[in-house]
Amino acid sequence: MKKLLSLLICATLLTINAAALPTMGELTAKSAALYDANGQMLYEMNAEEPLQPASVTKIMTLLLAMEALDRGDVQLDTLVTGSAHAASMGGTQIWLKEGEQLTMDEMLKAIAVGSANDCAVAVAEHLAGSEDAFVARMNERAQELGCTSTTFVNANGLDADGQKTLTSARDLALISVELLKHPKILDYTTIWMDTIRGGEFSLANTNKMLKSYNGLIGLKTGYISEAGFCIATAAERDGMTLIATVMGAPTKEDRTADAAALLDYGFAHFAPYTPDLSAALLPLPVRMGQGETVAVQAEPFSPVVVAKEEAEQVTTEVHLPEQVEAPVQAGQALGEAVVKNGEKILLTIPLTAAEHVERLHFDEIYRAFLRAALMKQDS
């Protein structure tokens, strides 16, 4: 009987075999990346080069805000006060006044929809005490997410006085993947037009792809002259969410065209794949148990994205022992289902016990032995 160790990782995703796919058309941007919402890389072009992201920086500010909301550190009706520093921000803003208070909800709306630099700093100061302390959190979180080309220097991407925020198309995709784990963010990134300050100040989304691209759900645009036109965008179609990041496009139109081309490529050539686990979920015999079998369950997982051209090659291997020894605890690791494309592992799904099975006590074993002996005599 094969002994299997308890698994700590629910899913392991690898990159698609790009050589088996049609090539991407020419892009105008300096770098670009296409990922699915599970963090699976589908396409990259110069994706690890550190470049300035401009206001796309704010996806990290929004991520930290969403995480603070989830922890209960703040609520949507929490009042956030504008400081003199926040009010001094230039660029796109809502002209926040020193001492002015807006709810966290209004601040997030202004950041996500209107790309308000002043509100991004106000939220940063509220959550961390100062913008510098918040930036330290931004960089720490980036490292936790596996970002390798990222250095944040402010909360909004409005670089000035020698500042230079740096990140990459790949890193922006990883941050976007994490941001989309918070469904509340879509309440903001999908807004086309809205108001704050009791209807006195109008907001119009800087991401015009919301109206021009089918299924778009966000996320953030950016531009300063040093960075060019940048975007981290996401779209949902046919049960699949894709993230496209573009950095250093020459014009706004080029940025839109590149992002649309990436998403079009993804939806044309990839599809979500849910493995058939029927063979993995059959009851498993239990030795010395009060029940003869234990029900097997698969731990929650998301469909893996596969190239449509390779879908027929995908197989699922089930690794389970022939039987398990009682007692069995509910949730106990029993084995795994491995989804593969050839020799490449696409997804590993832990298989666990769906119920508890007690071990037979001595008197129960003795009675069972007597019954078996008597039945043998009667025959």
mmCIF file of C-alpha atoms in Angstrom:
data_model
loop_
_atom_site.group_PDB
_atom_site.id
_atom_site.type_symbol
_atom_site.label_atom_id
_atom_site.label_comp_id
_atom_site.label_asym_id
_atom_site.label_seq_id
_atom_site.Cartn_x
_atom_site.Cartn_y
_atom_site.Cartn_z
ATOM 1 C CA MET A 1 0.000 0.000 0.000
ATOM 2 C CA LYS A 2 1.364 3.342 -1.005
ATOM 3 C CA LYS A 3 1.781 5.766 1.862
ATOM 4 C CA LEU A 4 0.817 9.356 0.973
ATOM 5 C CA LEU A 5 1.885 12.441 2.887
ATOM 6 C CA SER A 6 -0.612 15.117 3.840
ATOM 7 C CA LEU A 7 -0.782 17.852 1.205
ATOM 8 C CA LEU A 8 -0.610 21.524 2.130
ATOM 9 C CA ILE A 9 -1.002 23.006 -1.343
ATOM 10 C CA CYS A 10 -4.445 22.820 -2.928
ATOM 11 C CA ALA A 11 -3.402 23.527 -6.504
ATOM 12 C CA THR A 12 -0.164 23.772 -8.451
ATOM 13 C CA LEU A 13 -0.369 25.661 -11.726
ATOM 14 C CA LEU A 14 2.265 25.745 -14.456
ATOM 15 C CA THR A 15 2.498 27.776 -17.599
ATOM 16 C CA ILE A 16 0.911 26.795 -20.892
ATOM 17 C CA ASN A 17 3.109 25.375 -23.632
ATOM 18 C CA ALA A 18 3.246 28.514 -25.763
ATOM 19 C CA ALA A 19 4.981 26.692 -28.596
ATOM 20 C CA ALA A 20 1.779 24.785 -29.303
ATOM 21 C CA LEU A 21 -0.264 27.960 -29.805
ATOM 22 C CA PRO A 22 -0.603 30.480 -32.621
ATOM 23 C CA THR A 23 1.664 33.466 -32.078
ATOM 24 C CA MET A 24 0.412 36.745 -30.669
ATOM 25 C CA GLY A 25 0.175 39.631 -33.097
ATOM 26 C CA GLU A 26 2.577 42.546 -32.784
ATOM 27 C CA LEU A 27 2.029 44.855 -29.806
ATOM 28 C CA THR A 28 3.104 48.481 -29.505
ATOM 29 C CA ALA A 29 3.760 48.505 -25.754
ATOM 30 C CA LYS A 30 7.164 48.028 -24.136
ATOM 31 C CA SER A 31 5.927 45.026 -22.160
ATOM 32 C CA ALA A 32 2.770 42.992 -21.684
ATOM 33 C CA ALA A 33 1.395 39.933 -19.939
ATOM 34 C CA LEU A 34 -1.705 37.771 -20.034
ATOM 35 C CA TYR A 35 -2.708 35.693 -17.009
ATOM 36 C CA ASP A 36 -5.797 33.876 -15.853
ATOM 37 C CA ALA A 37 -7.432 34.687 -12.517
ATOM 38 C CA ASN A 38 -5.665 31.756 -10.824
ATOM 39 C CA GLY A 39 -2.245 33.212 -11.595
ATOM 40 C CA GLN A 40 -1.494 31.020 -14.593
ATOM 41 C CA MET A 41 0.693 32.716 -17.193
ATOM 42 C CA LEU A 42 -0.733 32.479 -20.714
ATOM 43 C CA TYR A 43 1.460 34.969 -22.579
ATOM 44 C CA GLU A 44 4.327 37.337 -21.785
ATOM 45 C CA MET A 45 6.310 39.891 -23.761
ATOM 46 C CA ASN A 46 9.311 41.449 -22.032
ATOM 47 C CA ALA A 47 7.183 40.996 -18.923
ATOM 48 C CA GLU A 48 9.874 41.217 -16.246
ATOM 49 C CA GLU A 49 11.423 44.550 -17.253
ATOM 50 C CA PRO A 50 11.042 47.135 -14.453
ATOM 51 C CA LEU A 51 9.042 50.082 -15.795
ATOM 52 C CA GLN A 52 7.033 52.931 -14.323
ATOM 53 C CA PRO A 53 3.340 51.983 -13.945
ATOM 54 C CA ALA A 54 1.915 55.475 -13.279
ATOM 55 C CA SER A 55 -1.559 55.219 -11.710
ATOM 56 C CA VAL A 56 -1.726 51.445 -12.154
ATOM 57 C CA THR A 57 0.226 51.617 -8.873
ATOM 58 C CA LYS A 58 -3.175 52.129 -7.248
ATOM 59 C CA ILE A 59 -4.121 48.459 -7.683
ATOM 60 C CA MET A 60 -1.780 47.720 -4.771
ATOM 61 C CA THR A 61 -3.303 50.571 -2.751
ATOM 62 C CA LEU A 62 -6.746 49.128 -3.483
ATOM 63 C CA LEU A 63 -5.581 45.619 -2.584
ATOM 64 C CA LEU A 64 -4.337 46.709 0.833
ATOM 65 C CA ALA A 65 -7.588 48.597 1.389
ATOM 66 C CA MET A 66 -9.656 45.521 0.473
ATOM 67 C CA GLU A 67 -7.596 43.386 2.837
ATOM 68 C CA ALA A 68 -8.090 45.925 5.632
ATOM 69 C CA LEU A 69 -11.850 45.803 5.018
ATOM 70 C CA ASP A 70 -11.835 42.005 5.141
ATOM 71 C CA ARG A 71 -9.927 42.032 8.435
ATOM 72 C CA GLY A 72 -12.375 44.531 9.897
ATOM 73 C CA ASP A 73 -9.683 47.178 10.421
ATOM 74 C CA VAL A 74 -11.986 49.648 8.673
ATOM 75 C CA GLN A 75 -15.544 49.690 7.372
ATOM 76 C CA LEU A 76 -17.005 51.302 4.290
ATOM 77 C CA ASP A 77 -18.625 53.993 6.442
ATOM 78 C CA THR A 78 -15.358 54.798 8.260
ATOM 79 C CA LEU A 79 -14.519 58.483 7.846
ATOM 80 C CA VAL A 80 -11.138 59.201 6.256
ATOM 81 C CA THR A 81 -9.666 62.669 6.831
ATOM 82 C CA GLY A 82 -7.653 64.471 4.182
ATOM 83 C CA SER A 83 -4.254 65.699 5.394
ATOM 84 C CA ALA A 84 -2.288 68.647 4.075
ATOM 85 C CA HIS A 85 0.025 66.157 2.373
ATOM 86 C CA ALA A 86 -2.858 64.319 0.686
ATOM 87 C CA ALA A 87 -4.437 67.598 -0.398
ATOM 88 C CA SER A 88 -1.163 68.702 -1.986
ATOM 89 C CA MET A 89 -1.207 65.956 -4.617
ATOM 90 C CA GLY A 90 -1.323 67.052 -8.253
ATOM 91 C CA GLY A 91 -2.456 65.197 -11.330
ATOM 92 C CA THR A 92 -5.854 63.550 -11.345
ATOM 93 C CA GLN A 93 -7.648 64.389 -8.115
ATOM 94 C CA ILE A 94 -10.906 65.397 -6.487
ATOM 95 C CA TRP A 95 -9.305 68.501 -4.902
ATOM 96 C CA LEU A 96 -9.524 67.075 -1.422
ATOM 97 C CA LYS A 97 -9.268 69.802 1.213
ATOM 98 C CA GLU A 98 -7.159 69.527 4.350
ATOM 99 C CA GLY A 99 -9.461 68.345 7.121
ATOM 100 C CA GLU A 100 -12.189 67.222 4.727
ATOM 101 C CA GLN A 101 -13.744 63.873 5.592
ATOM 102 C CA LEU A 102 -15.148 61.320 3.190
ATOM 103 C CA THR A 103 -16.208 57.752 3.890
ATOM 104 C CA MET A 104 -13.898 54.914 2.948
ATOM 105 C CA ASP A 105 -16.510 53.948 0.358
ATOM 106 C CA GLU A 106 -16.275 57.367 -1.320
ATOM 107 C CA MET A 107 -12.485 57.324 -1.149
ATOM 108 C CA LEU A 108 -12.292 53.907 -2.834
ATOM 109 C CA LYS A 109 -14.758 55.030 -5.491
ATOM 110 C CA ALA A 110 -12.668 58.117 -6.194
ATOM 111 C CA ILE A 111 -9.492 56.027 -6.471
ATOM 112 C CA ALA A 112 -10.877 53.201 -8.616
ATOM 113 C CA VAL A 113 -13.124 55.280 -10.868
ATOM 114 C CA GLY A 114 -11.525 58.714 -10.950
ATOM 115 C CA SER A 115 -7.906 57.707 -10.217
ATOM 116 C CA ALA A 116 -7.765 60.342 -7.480
ATOM 117 C CA ASN A 117 -4.175 60.790 -6.322
ATOM 118 C CA ASP A 118 -5.206 62.769 -3.238
ATOM 119 C CA CYS A 119 -7.626 60.068 -2.090
ATOM 120 C CA ALA A 120 -5.023 57.316 -2.578
ATOM 121 C CA VAL A 121 -2.687 59.138 -0.195
ATOM 122 C CA ALA A 122 -5.487 59.846 2.285
ATOM 123 C CA VAL A 123 -6.409 56.160 2.417
ATOM 124 C CA ALA A 124 -2.749 55.196 2.763
ATOM 125 C CA GLU A 125 -2.303 57.559 5.697
ATOM 126 C CA HIS A 126 -5.483 56.343 7.353
ATOM 127 C CA LEU A 127 -4.512 52.670 7.090
ATOM 128 C CA ALA A 128 -0.845 52.943 8.050
ATOM 129 C CA GLY A 129 -0.426 56.277 9.827
ATOM 130 C CA SER A 130 1.719 57.794 7.094
ATOM 131 C CA GLU A 131 2.258 57.362 3.388
ATOM 132 C CA ASP A 132 5.820 56.139 3.996
ATOM 133 C CA ALA A 133 4.588 53.410 6.350
ATOM 134 C CA PHE A 134 1.944 52.412 3.815
ATOM 135 C CA VAL A 135 4.526 52.230 1.016
ATOM 136 C CA ALA A 136 6.578 49.871 3.182
ATOM 137 C CA ARG A 137 3.495 47.648 3.418
ATOM 138 C CA MET A 138 3.028 47.857 -0.352
ATOM 139 C CA ASN A 139 6.549 46.609 -0.969
ATOM 140 C CA GLU A 140 6.242 43.873 1.646
ATOM 141 C CA ARG A 141 2.978 42.665 0.107
ATOM 142 C CA ALA A 142 4.523 42.698 -3.370
ATOM 143 C CA GLN A 143 7.298 40.401 -2.175
ATOM 144 C CA GLU A 144 4.749 38.062 -0.591
ATOM 145 C CA LEU A 145 2.964 37.808 -3.945
ATOM 146 C CA GLY A 146 6.167 36.832 -5.732
ATOM 147 C CA CYS A 147 6.814 40.172 -7.420
ATOM 148 C CA THR A 148 10.460 40.383 -8.432
ATOM 149 C CA SER A 149 10.678 43.713 -10.294
ATOM 150 C CA THR A 150 8.641 45.982 -8.029
ATOM 151 C CA THR A 151 9.627 48.960 -5.900
ATOM 152 C CA PHE A 152 6.846 51.271 -4.768
ATOM 153 C CA VAL A 153 7.776 54.774 -3.619
ATOM 154 C CA ASN A 154 4.315 56.289 -3.194
ATOM 155 C CA ALA A 155 0.675 55.242 -2.930
ATOM 156 C CA ASN A 156 -0.541 56.635 -6.247
ATOM 157 C CA GLY A 157 2.163 56.331 -8.937
ATOM 158 C CA LEU A 158 2.473 60.104 -9.335
ATOM 159 C CA ASP A 159 6.265 60.129 -9.411
ATOM 160 C CA ALA A 160 7.972 63.477 -8.851
ATOM 161 C CA ASP A 161 11.188 64.988 -7.452
ATOM 162 C CA GLY A 162 13.368 62.095 -8.534
ATOM 163 C CA GLN A 163 10.885 59.419 -7.427
ATOM 164 C CA LYS A 164 10.612 56.372 -9.628
ATOM 165 C CA THR A 165 8.023 53.702 -8.969
ATOM 166 C CA LEU A 166 9.044 50.511 -10.760
ATOM 167 C CA THR A 167 7.198 47.298 -11.488
ATOM 168 C CA SER A 168 6.670 44.924 -14.400
ATOM 169 C CA ALA A 169 3.824 43.623 -16.513
ATOM 170 C CA ARG A 170 4.224 40.265 -14.785
ATOM 171 C CA ASP A 171 4.141 41.758 -11.294
ATOM 172 C CA LEU A 172 1.090 43.867 -12.109
ATOM 173 C CA ALA A 173 -0.644 40.690 -13.264
ATOM 174 C CA LEU A 174 0.178 38.953 -9.981
ATOM 175 C CA ILE A 175 -1.158 41.890 -7.961
ATOM 176 C CA SER A 176 -4.285 41.953 -10.130
ATOM 177 C CA VAL A 177 -4.825 38.234 -9.509
ATOM 178 C CA GLU A 178 -4.773 38.896 -5.769
ATOM 179 C CA LEU A 179 -7.033 41.936 -6.032
ATOM 180 C CA LEU A 180 -9.678 39.925 -7.892
ATOM 181 C CA LYS A 181 -9.881 37.545 -4.927
ATOM 182 C CA HIS A 182 -11.878 40.342 -3.280
ATOM 183 C CA PRO A 183 -15.227 40.473 -5.125
ATOM 184 C CA LYS A 184 -16.050 43.805 -3.491
ATOM 185 C CA ILE A 185 -13.504 45.518 -5.725
ATOM 186 C CA LEU A 186 -15.808 44.971 -8.709
ATOM 187 C CA ASP A 187 -18.360 47.259 -7.068
ATOM 188 C CA TYR A 188 -15.870 50.031 -7.859
ATOM 189 C CA THR A 189 -13.918 48.999 -10.949
ATOM 190 C CA THR A 190 -17.082 48.382 -12.986
ATOM 191 C CA ILE A 191 -18.586 51.829 -12.312
ATOM 192 C CA TRP A 192 -18.852 53.927 -15.446
ATOM 193 C CA MET A 193 -20.044 57.179 -13.880
ATOM 194 C CA ASP A 194 -20.978 58.125 -10.327
ATOM 195 C CA THR A 195 -20.789 60.946 -7.809
ATOM 196 C CA ILE A 196 -19.380 61.655 -4.351
ATOM 197 C CA ARG A 197 -19.848 64.463 -1.828
ATOM 198 C CA GLY A 198 -23.583 63.973 -1.860
ATOM 199 C CA GLY A 199 -23.791 64.220 -5.620
ATOM 200 C CA GLU A 200 -21.774 67.430 -5.864
ATOM 201 C CA PHE A 201 -18.686 65.900 -7.518
ATOM 202 C CA SER A 202 -18.926 63.704 -10.613
ATOM 203 C CA LEU A 203 -16.646 60.788 -11.417
ATOM 204 C CA ALA A 204 -16.088 59.209 -14.841
ATOM 205 C CA ASN A 205 -14.097 56.010 -15.153
ATOM 206 C CA THR A 206 -10.672 56.480 -16.731
ATOM 207 C CA ASN A 207 -10.934 52.943 -18.158
ATOM 208 C CA LYS A 208 -12.900 53.519 -21.358
ATOM 209 C CA MET A 209 -12.621 49.811 -22.223
ATOM 210 C CA LEU A 210 -15.568 49.282 -19.878
ATOM 211 C CA LYS A 211 -17.767 50.491 -22.719
ATOM 212 C CA SER A 212 -15.813 49.078 -25.636
ATOM 213 C CA TYR A 213 -14.779 45.554 -24.577
ATOM 214 C CA ASN A 214 -17.275 42.764 -23.929
ATOM 215 C CA GLY A 215 -17.027 41.370 -20.411
ATOM 216 C CA LEU A 216 -14.597 43.924 -19.009
ATOM 217 C CA ILE A 217 -14.624 44.247 -15.192
ATOM 218 C CA GLY A 218 -11.700 46.628 -14.527
ATOM 219 C CA LEU A 219 -9.113 47.265 -13.289
ATOM 220 C CA LYS A 220 -6.946 50.420 -13.562
ATOM 221 C CA THR A 221 -5.363 52.716 -16.138
ATOM 222 C CA GLY A 222 -2.286 54.885 -15.740
ATOM 223 C CA TYR A 223 -0.347 57.601 -17.521
ATOM 224 C CA ILE A 224 2.509 59.954 -16.857
ATOM 225 C CA SER A 225 4.866 61.156 -19.554
ATOM 226 C CA GLU A 226 7.800 59.116 -18.207
ATOM 227 C CA ALA A 227 5.762 55.907 -18.100
ATOM 228 C CA GLY A 228 3.644 56.138 -21.209
ATOM 229 C CA PHE A 229 0.184 54.608 -21.229
ATOM 230 C CA CYS A 230 -0.324 51.623 -18.920
ATOM 231 C CA ILE A 231 -3.211 49.403 -17.885
ATOM 232 C CA ALA A 232 -4.097 46.394 -15.770
ATOM 233 C CA THR A 233 -7.367 45.120 -17.128
ATOM 234 C CA ALA A 234 -9.578 42.096 -16.554
ATOM 235 C CA ALA A 235 -12.497 40.541 -18.411
ATOM 236 C CA GLU A 236 -14.903 37.664 -17.824
ATOM 237 C CA ARG A 237 -16.375 35.419 -20.512
ATOM 238 C CA ASP A 238 -17.662 31.853 -20.624
ATOM 239 C CA GLY A 239 -16.662 31.039 -17.063
ATOM 240 C CA MET A 240 -13.108 32.336 -17.429
ATOM 241 C CA THR A 241 -11.500 35.515 -16.098
ATOM 242 C CA LEU A 242 -8.402 36.856 -17.858
ATOM 243 C CA ILE A 243 -6.021 39.620 -16.815
ATOM 244 C CA ALA A 244 -4.039 41.643 -19.350
ATOM 245 C CA THR A 245 -1.343 44.127 -18.361
ATOM 246 C CA VAL A 246 0.244 46.622 -20.729
ATOM 247 C CA MET A 247 3.104 48.987 -19.900
ATOM 248 C CA GLY A 248 4.666 51.797 -21.903
ATOM 249 C CA ALA A 249 2.199 52.003 -24.802
ATOM 250 C CA PRO A 250 2.862 55.082 -27.005
ATOM 251 C CA THR A 251 -0.719 56.375 -27.002
ATOM 252 C CA LYS A 252 -4.021 55.813 -25.228
ATOM 253 C CA GLU A 253 -5.359 54.148 -28.378
ATOM 254 C CA ASP A 254 -2.338 51.834 -28.534
ATOM 255 C CA ARG A 255 -2.876 50.869 -24.904
ATOM 256 C CA THR A 256 -6.490 49.945 -25.592
ATOM 257 C CA ALA A 257 -5.594 48.049 -28.757
ATOM 258 C CA ASP A 258 -2.844 46.062 -27.032
ATOM 259 C CA ALA A 259 -5.023 45.169 -24.032
ATOM 260 C CA ALA A 260 -7.876 44.115 -26.320
ATOM 261 C CA ALA A 261 -5.495 42.027 -28.454
ATOM 262 C CA LEU A 262 -4.195 40.208 -25.372
ATOM 263 C CA LEU A 263 -7.689 39.456 -24.082
ATOM 264 C CA ASP A 264 -8.917 38.436 -27.541
ATOM 265 C CA TYR A 265 -5.978 36.050 -27.838
ATOM 266 C CA GLY A 266 -6.781 34.544 -24.455
ATOM 267 C CA PHE A 267 -10.476 34.020 -25.093
ATOM 268 C CA ALA A 268 -9.810 32.649 -28.582
ATOM 269 C CA HIS A 269 -7.211 30.074 -27.597
ATOM 270 C CA PHE A 270 -7.894 29.078 -23.975
ATOM 271 C CA ALA A 271 -10.804 27.610 -22.063
ATOM 272 C CA PRO A 272 -11.518 26.535 -18.485
ATOM 273 C CA TYR A 273 -11.125 22.806 -17.880
ATOM 274 C CA THR A 274 -12.797 20.981 -14.981
ATOM 275 C CA PRO A 275 -11.427 17.453 -14.505
ATOM 276 C CA ASP A 276 -13.734 14.447 -14.139
ATOM 277 C CA LEU A 277 -13.168 13.221 -10.574
ATOM 278 C CA SER A 278 -15.799 10.464 -10.522
ATOM 279 C CA ALA A 279 -13.125 7.753 -10.300
ATOM 280 C CA ALA A 280 -11.432 9.579 -7.440
ATOM 281 C CA LEU A 281 -14.536 9.933 -5.284
ATOM 282 C CA LEU A 282 -15.475 6.267 -4.885
ATOM 283 C CA PRO A 283 -15.691 5.018 -1.257
ATOM 284 C CA LEU A 284 -12.350 3.765 0.046
ATOM 285 C CA PRO A 285 -12.172 0.510 2.102
ATOM 286 C CA VAL A 286 -11.277 0.966 5.778
ATOM 287 C CA ARG A 287 -9.391 -1.698 7.712
ATOM 288 C CA MET A 288 -10.467 -2.246 11.328
ATOM 289 C CA GLY A 289 -13.084 0.452 11.078
ATOM 290 C CA GLN A 290 -16.593 0.613 12.511
ATOM 291 C CA GLY A 291 -17.617 1.394 8.934
ATOM 292 C CA GLU A 292 -16.420 -0.668 6.022
ATOM 293 C CA THR A 293 -15.632 2.346 3.817
ATOM 294 C CA VAL A 294 -14.962 6.064 4.038
ATOM 295 C CA ALA A 295 -16.346 8.633 1.624
ATOM 296 C CA VAL A 296 -13.717 10.541 -0.369
ATOM 297 C CA GLN A 297 -14.004 14.235 -1.217
ATOM 298 C CA ALA A 298 -11.958 16.621 -3.333
ATOM 299 C CA GLU A 299 -10.770 19.819 -1.711
ATOM 300 C CA PRO A 300 -12.185 22.963 -3.390
ATOM 301 C CA PHE A 301 -10.395 23.989 -6.570
ATOM 302 C CA SER A 302 -10.897 26.277 -9.528
ATOM 303 C CA PRO A 303 -10.960 25.018 -13.122
ATOM 304 C CA VAL A 304 -7.569 25.086 -14.775
ATOM 305 C CA VAL A 305 -7.177 27.054 -17.990
ATOM 306 C CA VAL A 306 -5.890 25.014 -20.920
ATOM 307 C CA ALA A 307 -5.183 25.747 -24.549
ATOM 308 C CA LYS A 308 -8.178 24.690 -26.624
ATOM 309 C CA GLU A 309 -5.825 22.922 -29.020
ATOM 310 C CA GLU A 310 -4.527 20.770 -26.144
ATOM 311 C CA ALA A 311 -7.762 20.022 -24.253
ATOM 312 C CA GLU A 312 -8.038 16.461 -25.596
ATOM 313 C CA GLN A 313 -4.552 15.671 -24.296
ATOM 314 C CA VAL A 314 -5.408 16.516 -20.682
ATOM 315 C CA THR A 315 -5.657 13.493 -18.356
ATOM 316 C CA THR A 316 -6.404 12.991 -14.659
ATOM 317 C CA GLU A 317 -4.402 10.531 -12.566
ATOM 318 C CA VAL A 318 -5.851 9.376 -9.233
ATOM 319 C CA HIS A 319 -3.417 8.441 -6.465
ATOM 320 C CA LEU A 320 -5.162 6.685 -3.558
ATOM 321 C CA PRO A 321 -4.167 3.722 -1.393
ATOM 322 C CA GLU A 322 -6.089 0.449 -1.747
ATOM 323 C CA GLN A 323 -7.387 0.890 1.797
ATOM 324 C CA VAL A 324 -6.807 2.995 4.909
ATOM 325 C CA GLU A 325 -6.401 2.059 8.530
ATOM 326 C CA ALA A 326 -8.972 3.197 11.089
ATOM 327 C CA PRO A 327 -9.444 5.572 12.776
ATOM 328 C CA VAL A 328 -9.971 8.028 9.950
ATOM 329 C CA GLN A 329 -10.542 11.692 10.742
ATOM 330 C CA ALA A 330 -12.823 13.891 8.619
ATOM 331 C CA GLY A 331 -10.553 16.024 6.427
ATOM 332 C CA GLN A 332 -7.658 13.558 6.698
ATOM 333 C CA ALA A 333 -5.459 13.506 3.592
ATOM 334 C CA LEU A 334 -5.981 10.317 1.606
ATOM 335 C CA GLY A 335 -4.365 11.043 -1.748
ATOM 336 C CA GLU A 336 -4.514 13.341 -4.731
ATOM 337 C CA ALA A 337 -5.826 13.760 -8.246
ATOM 338 C CA VAL A 338 -3.215 15.070 -10.680
ATOM 339 C CA VAL A 339 -4.357 16.815 -13.847
ATOM 340 C CA LYS A 340 -1.682 16.576 -16.544
ATOM 341 C CA ASN A 341 -1.007 17.620 -20.097
ATOM 342 C CA GLY A 342 1.480 14.998 -21.165
ATOM 343 C CA GLU A 343 4.125 15.049 -18.441
ATOM 344 C CA LYS A 344 3.285 18.598 -17.379
ATOM 345 C CA ILE A 345 1.297 18.912 -14.146
ATOM 346 C CA LEU A 346 -1.458 21.498 -14.505
ATOM 347 C CA LEU A 347 -3.318 21.013 -11.242
ATOM 348 C CA THR A 348 -2.965 18.936 -8.083
ATOM 349 C CA ILE A 349 -6.172 18.386 -6.103
ATOM 350 C CA PRO A 350 -5.947 16.948 -2.569
ATOM 351 C CA LEU A 351 -8.392 14.110 -1.831
ATOM 352 C CA THR A 352 -9.521 13.889 1.787
ATOM 353 C CA ALA A 353 -11.891 11.907 3.990
ATOM 354 C CA ALA A 354 -15.420 13.300 3.971
ATOM 355 C CA GLU A 355 -16.326 11.687 7.315
ATOM 356 C CA HIS A 356 -14.954 10.236 10.528
ATOM 357 C CA VAL A 357 -14.623 6.453 10.875
ATOM 358 C CA GLU A 358 -13.905 5.109 14.369
ATOM 359 C CA ARG A 359 -11.663 2.131 14.947
ATOM 360 C CA LEU A 360 -13.253 -1.102 16.115
ATOM 361 C CA HIS A 361 -12.924 -1.727 19.853
ATOM 362 C CA PHE A 362 -11.640 -5.048 21.168
ATOM 363 C CA ASP A 363 -15.096 -6.296 22.181
ATOM 364 C CA GLU A 364 -16.443 -5.452 18.716
ATOM 365 C CA ILE A 365 -13.611 -7.347 17.081
ATOM 366 C CA TYR A 366 -14.256 -10.304 19.400
ATOM 367 C CA ARG A 367 -17.988 -10.382 18.614
ATOM 368 C CA ALA A 368 -17.270 -10.150 14.899
ATOM 369 C CA PHE A 369 -14.831 -13.072 15.233
ATOM 370 C CA LEU A 370 -17.425 -15.159 17.060
ATOM 371 C CA ARG A 371 -20.088 -14.413 14.458
ATOM 372 C CA ALA A 372 -17.714 -15.431 11.678
ATOM 373 C CA ALA A 373 -16.785 -18.636 13.540
ATOM 374 C CA LEU A 374 -20.410 -19.571 14.182
ATOM 375 C CA MET A 375 -21.385 -18.913 10.589
ATOM 376 C CA LYS A 376 -18.547 -21.163 9.495
ATOM 377 C CA GLN A 377 -19.776 -23.987 11.823
ATOM 378 C CA ASP A 378 -23.348 -23.653 10.555
ATOM 379 C CA SER A 379 -22.188 -24.008 6.990
#
